[in-house]
Coordinates of C-alpha atoms in Angstrom, one line a residue:
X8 CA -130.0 -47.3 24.5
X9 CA -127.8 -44.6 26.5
X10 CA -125.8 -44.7 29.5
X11 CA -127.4 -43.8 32.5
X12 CA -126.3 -40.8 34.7
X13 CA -127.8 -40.9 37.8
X14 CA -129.6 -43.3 39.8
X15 CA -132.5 -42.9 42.2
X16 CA -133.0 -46.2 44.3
X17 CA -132.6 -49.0 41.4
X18 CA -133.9 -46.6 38.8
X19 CA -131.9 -44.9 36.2
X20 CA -132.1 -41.8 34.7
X21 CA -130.2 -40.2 31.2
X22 CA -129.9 -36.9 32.7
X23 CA -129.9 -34.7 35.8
X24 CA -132.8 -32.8 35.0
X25 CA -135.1 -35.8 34.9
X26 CA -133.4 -37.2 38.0
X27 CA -134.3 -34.5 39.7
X28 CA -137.6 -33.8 38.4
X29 CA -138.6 -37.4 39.5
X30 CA -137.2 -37.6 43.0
X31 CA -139.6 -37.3 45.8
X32 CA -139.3 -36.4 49.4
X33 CA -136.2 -38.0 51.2
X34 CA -134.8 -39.9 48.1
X35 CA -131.3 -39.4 46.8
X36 CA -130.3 -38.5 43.2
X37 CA -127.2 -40.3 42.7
X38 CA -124.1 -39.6 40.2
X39 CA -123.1 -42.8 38.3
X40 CA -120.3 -41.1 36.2
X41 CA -119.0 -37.5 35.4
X42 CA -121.9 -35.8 33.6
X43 CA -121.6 -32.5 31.3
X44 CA -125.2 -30.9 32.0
X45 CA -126.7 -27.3 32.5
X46 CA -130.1 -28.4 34.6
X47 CA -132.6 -26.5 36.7
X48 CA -134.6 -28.2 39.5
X49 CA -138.1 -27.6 39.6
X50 CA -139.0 -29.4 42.7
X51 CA -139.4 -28.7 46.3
X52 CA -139.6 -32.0 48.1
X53 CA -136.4 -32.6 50.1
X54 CA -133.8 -34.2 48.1
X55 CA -130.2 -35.2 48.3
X56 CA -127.6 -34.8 45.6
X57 CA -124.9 -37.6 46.2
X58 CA -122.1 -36.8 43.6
X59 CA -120.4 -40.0 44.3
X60 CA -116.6 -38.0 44.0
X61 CA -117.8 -37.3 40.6
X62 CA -117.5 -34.1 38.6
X63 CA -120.7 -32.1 37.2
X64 CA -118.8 -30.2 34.3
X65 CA -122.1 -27.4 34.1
X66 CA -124.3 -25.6 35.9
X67 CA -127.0 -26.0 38.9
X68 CA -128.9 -22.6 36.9
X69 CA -132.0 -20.7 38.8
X70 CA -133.8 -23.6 41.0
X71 CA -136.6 -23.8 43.2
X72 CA -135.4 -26.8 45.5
X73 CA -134.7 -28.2 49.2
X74 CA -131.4 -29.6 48.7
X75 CA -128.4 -31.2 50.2
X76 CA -125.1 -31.3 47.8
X77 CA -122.3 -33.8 49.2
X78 CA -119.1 -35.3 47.9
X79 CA -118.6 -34.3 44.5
X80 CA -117.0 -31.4 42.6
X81 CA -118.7 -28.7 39.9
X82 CA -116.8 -26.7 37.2
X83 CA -119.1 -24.1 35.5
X84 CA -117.1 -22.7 32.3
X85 CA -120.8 -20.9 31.6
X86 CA -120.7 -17.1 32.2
X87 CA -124.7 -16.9 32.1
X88 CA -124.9 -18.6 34.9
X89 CA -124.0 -18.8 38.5
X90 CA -122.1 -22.6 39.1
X91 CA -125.4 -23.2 42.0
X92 CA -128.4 -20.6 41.9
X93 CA -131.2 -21.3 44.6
X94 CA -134.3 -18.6 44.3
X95 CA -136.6 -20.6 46.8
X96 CA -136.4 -23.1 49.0
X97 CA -133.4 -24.6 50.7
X98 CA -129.9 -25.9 50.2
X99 CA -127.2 -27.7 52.4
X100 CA -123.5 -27.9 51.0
X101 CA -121.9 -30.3 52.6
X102 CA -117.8 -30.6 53.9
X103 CA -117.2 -32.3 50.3
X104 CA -118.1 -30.0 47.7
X105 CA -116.1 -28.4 45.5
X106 CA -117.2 -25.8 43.1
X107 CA -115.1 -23.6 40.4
X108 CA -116.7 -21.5 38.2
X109 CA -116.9 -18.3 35.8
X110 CA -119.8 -16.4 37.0
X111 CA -120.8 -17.0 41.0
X112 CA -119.8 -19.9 42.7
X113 CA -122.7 -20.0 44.6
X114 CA -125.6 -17.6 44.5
X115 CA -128.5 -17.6 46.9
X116 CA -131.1 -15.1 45.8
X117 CA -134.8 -14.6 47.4
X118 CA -136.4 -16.9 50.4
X119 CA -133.9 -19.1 50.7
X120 CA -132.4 -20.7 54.0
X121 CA -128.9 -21.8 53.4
X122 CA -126.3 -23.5 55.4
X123 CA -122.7 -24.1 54.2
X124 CA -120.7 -26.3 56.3
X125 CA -117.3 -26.4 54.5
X126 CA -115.8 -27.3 51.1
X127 CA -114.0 -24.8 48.7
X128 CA -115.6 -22.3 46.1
X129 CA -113.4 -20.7 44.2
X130 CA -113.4 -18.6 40.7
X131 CA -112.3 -18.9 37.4
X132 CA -111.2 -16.0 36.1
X133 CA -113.1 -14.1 33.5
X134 CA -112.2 -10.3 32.1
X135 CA -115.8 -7.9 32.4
X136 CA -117.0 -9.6 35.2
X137 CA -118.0 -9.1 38.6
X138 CA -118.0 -12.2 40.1
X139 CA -118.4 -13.6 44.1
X140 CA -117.1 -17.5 45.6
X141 CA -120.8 -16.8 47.4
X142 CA -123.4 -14.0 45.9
X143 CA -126.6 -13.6 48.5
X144 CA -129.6 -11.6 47.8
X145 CA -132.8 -11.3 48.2
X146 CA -134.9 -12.4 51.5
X147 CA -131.7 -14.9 51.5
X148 CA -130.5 -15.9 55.3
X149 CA -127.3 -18.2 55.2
X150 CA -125.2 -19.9 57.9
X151 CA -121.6 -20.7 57.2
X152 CA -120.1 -22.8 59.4
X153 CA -116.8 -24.1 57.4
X154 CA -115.2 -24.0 54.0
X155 CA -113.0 -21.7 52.0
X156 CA -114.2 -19.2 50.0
X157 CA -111.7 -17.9 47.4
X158 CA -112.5 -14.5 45.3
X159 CA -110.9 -12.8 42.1
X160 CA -107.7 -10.7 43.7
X161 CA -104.7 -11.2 40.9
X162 CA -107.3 -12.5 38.2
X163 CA -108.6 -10.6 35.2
X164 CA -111.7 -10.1 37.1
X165 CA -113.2 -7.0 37.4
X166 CA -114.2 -6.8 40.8
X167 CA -116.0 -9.0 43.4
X168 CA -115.1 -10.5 46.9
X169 CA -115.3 -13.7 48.6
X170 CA -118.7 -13.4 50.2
X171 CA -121.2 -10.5 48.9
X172 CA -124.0 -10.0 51.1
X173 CA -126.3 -7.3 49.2
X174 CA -129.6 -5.3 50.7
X175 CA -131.9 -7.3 52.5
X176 CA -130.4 -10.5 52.8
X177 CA -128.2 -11.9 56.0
X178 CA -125.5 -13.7 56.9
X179 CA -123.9 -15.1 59.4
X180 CA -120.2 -16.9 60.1
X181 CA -119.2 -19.4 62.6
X182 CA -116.3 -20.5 60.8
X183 CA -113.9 -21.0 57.4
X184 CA -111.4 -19.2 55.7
X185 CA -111.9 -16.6 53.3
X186 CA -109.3 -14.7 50.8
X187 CA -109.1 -12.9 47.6
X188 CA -111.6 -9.7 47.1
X189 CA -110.9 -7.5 44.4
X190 CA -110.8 -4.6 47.0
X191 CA -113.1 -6.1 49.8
X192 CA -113.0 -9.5 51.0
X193 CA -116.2 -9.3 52.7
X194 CA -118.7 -6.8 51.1
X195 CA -122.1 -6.3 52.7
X196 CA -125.1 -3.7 52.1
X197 CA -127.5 -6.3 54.0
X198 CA -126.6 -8.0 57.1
X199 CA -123.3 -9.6 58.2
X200 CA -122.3 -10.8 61.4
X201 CA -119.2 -12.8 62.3
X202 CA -118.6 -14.9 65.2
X203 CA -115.3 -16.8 63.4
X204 CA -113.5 -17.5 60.7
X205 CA -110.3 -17.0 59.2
X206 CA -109.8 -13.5 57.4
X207 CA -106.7 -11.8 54.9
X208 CA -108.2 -8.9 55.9
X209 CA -109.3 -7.1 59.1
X210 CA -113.3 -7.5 59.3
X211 CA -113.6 -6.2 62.6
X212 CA -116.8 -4.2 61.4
X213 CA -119.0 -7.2 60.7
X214 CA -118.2 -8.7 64.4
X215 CA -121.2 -9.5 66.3
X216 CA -121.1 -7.5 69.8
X217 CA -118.8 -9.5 71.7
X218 CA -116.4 -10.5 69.2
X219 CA -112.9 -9.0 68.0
X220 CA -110.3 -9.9 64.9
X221 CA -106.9 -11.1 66.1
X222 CA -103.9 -10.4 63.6
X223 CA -101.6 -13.8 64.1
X224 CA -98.4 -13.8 62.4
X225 CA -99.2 -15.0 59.1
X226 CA -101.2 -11.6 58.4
X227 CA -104.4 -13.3 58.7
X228 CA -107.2 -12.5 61.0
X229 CA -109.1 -14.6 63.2
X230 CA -112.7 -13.4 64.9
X231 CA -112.5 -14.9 68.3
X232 CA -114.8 -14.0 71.7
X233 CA -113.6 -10.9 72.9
X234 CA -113.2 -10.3 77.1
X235 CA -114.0 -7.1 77.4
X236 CA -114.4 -3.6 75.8
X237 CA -114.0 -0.3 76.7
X238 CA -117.6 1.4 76.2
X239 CA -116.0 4.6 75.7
X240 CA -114.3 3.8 72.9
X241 CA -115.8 0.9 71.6
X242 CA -112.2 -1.1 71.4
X243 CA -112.3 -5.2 72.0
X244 CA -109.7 -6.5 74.3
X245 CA -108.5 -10.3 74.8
X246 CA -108.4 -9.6 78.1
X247 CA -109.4 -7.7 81.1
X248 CA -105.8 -6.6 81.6
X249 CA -105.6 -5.5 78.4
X250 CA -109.0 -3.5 78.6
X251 CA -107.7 -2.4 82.2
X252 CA -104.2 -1.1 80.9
X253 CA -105.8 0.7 77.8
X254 CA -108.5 2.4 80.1
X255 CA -108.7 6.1 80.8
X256 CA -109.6 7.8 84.0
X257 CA -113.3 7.7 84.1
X258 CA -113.9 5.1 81.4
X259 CA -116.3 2.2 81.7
X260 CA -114.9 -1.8 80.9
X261 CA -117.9 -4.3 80.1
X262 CA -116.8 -8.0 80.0
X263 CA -117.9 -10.3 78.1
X264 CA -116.5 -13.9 80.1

């Protein structure tokens, strides 16, 4: 006899792994207590991980899943892994998550659609390593909407950043707050476009058309909607009188509002 972990309806299950590898489409794999567990899913019907406010001390490693994450915390102390990898399929992180780890946070790598809509990913510092709250690759195309994403700045990290977007992958931010690069907060080589968020560094480069970083007096930098531009020049203004003031003889304002 052993304790059970996780639950799936009135069914129990020792582990994780064959939690997961038993739920079917639209059930809920349910944490009964705080489990230590390295697991990969293998399974692409839509599931839901309830964590109950409980804490996975492991590793979500490589998976092929659809998969919503809510209300619970993981600490990965494993630098072979990533604390969540996804290489197919899809994953939803709900407001409730919390994730620490050694190696990535989070890292979405290949055909994966991805939507983050808050909670904290943060690192745990690790000398040799290059290491991102959220690593995305691949064919990858996430949408954060919330959340704070905390890199390796003053940690014995090598080098990473909060969000790492690399070749061929995009993504796009509507909103959170996100601190810490080594050098870059926000590093991209794929696609990147903001539309909000809360920045301790100037990202004005990955603003989609329309959009500009405000510098408030905390030294932080918020994307909002810009009101104009001067086309000339390319420059974002809050306002038209702004844009109107700034503007030479013979140069062209475009509003946005």
């Amino acid at each position: 006899v052993v304790e059970a972990v996780a639950k799936i309806g009135e069914k129990y299950y020792a582990t994780l792994q064959s939690a997961f590898a038993a739920a079917q489409a639209g059930e809920t794999v349910v944490m009964l207590r705080n489990v230590t567990e390295d697991f990969a899913i293998s399974n692409t019907a839509a599931v839901t991980f309830d964590m109950a406010g409980k804490t996975l001390t492991g590793a979500i490693m490589p998976s092929t899943a659809n998969l919503t994450v809510k209300n619970g915390t993981i600490v990965n102390n494993n630098a072979s892994y990533s604390a969540i990898e996804i290489n197919s399929g899809s994953i939803v992180l709900n407001e409730d998550v919390k994730v620490s780890s050694v190696r990535h946070a989070i890292r979405i790598d290949g055909a994966v659609a991805a939507t983050i809509k808050g909670g904290e990913y943060t690192l745990i510092p690790k000398s040799g390593r290059t290491h991102h709250a959220l690593n995305v690759s691949g064919a990858a195309n996430v949408t954060i909407e919330g959340g704070k994403f905390v890199g390796p700045k003053g940690t014995a990290s090598d080098s990473g950043s909060a969000v790492n977007v690399q070749s061929g992958a995009t993504v796009a931010i509507s909103g959170g707050e996100f601190s810490g690069g080594k050098r870059n907060t926000l590093a991209s080589s794929g696609t990147l476009s903001l539309t909000g968020g809360r920045y301790d560094q100037d990202v004005q480069k990955y603003c989609a058309e329309g959009y500009m970083t405000v510098k408030g007096t905390d030294g932080w930098y918020t994307v909002v909607e810009a009101a104009a531009k001067i086309v000339e020049t390319g420059v974002y203004y809050t306002t038209f009188d702004e844009a109107y003031t700034a503007a030479k003889t013979g140069e062209t304002i475009e509003l946005f509002r």
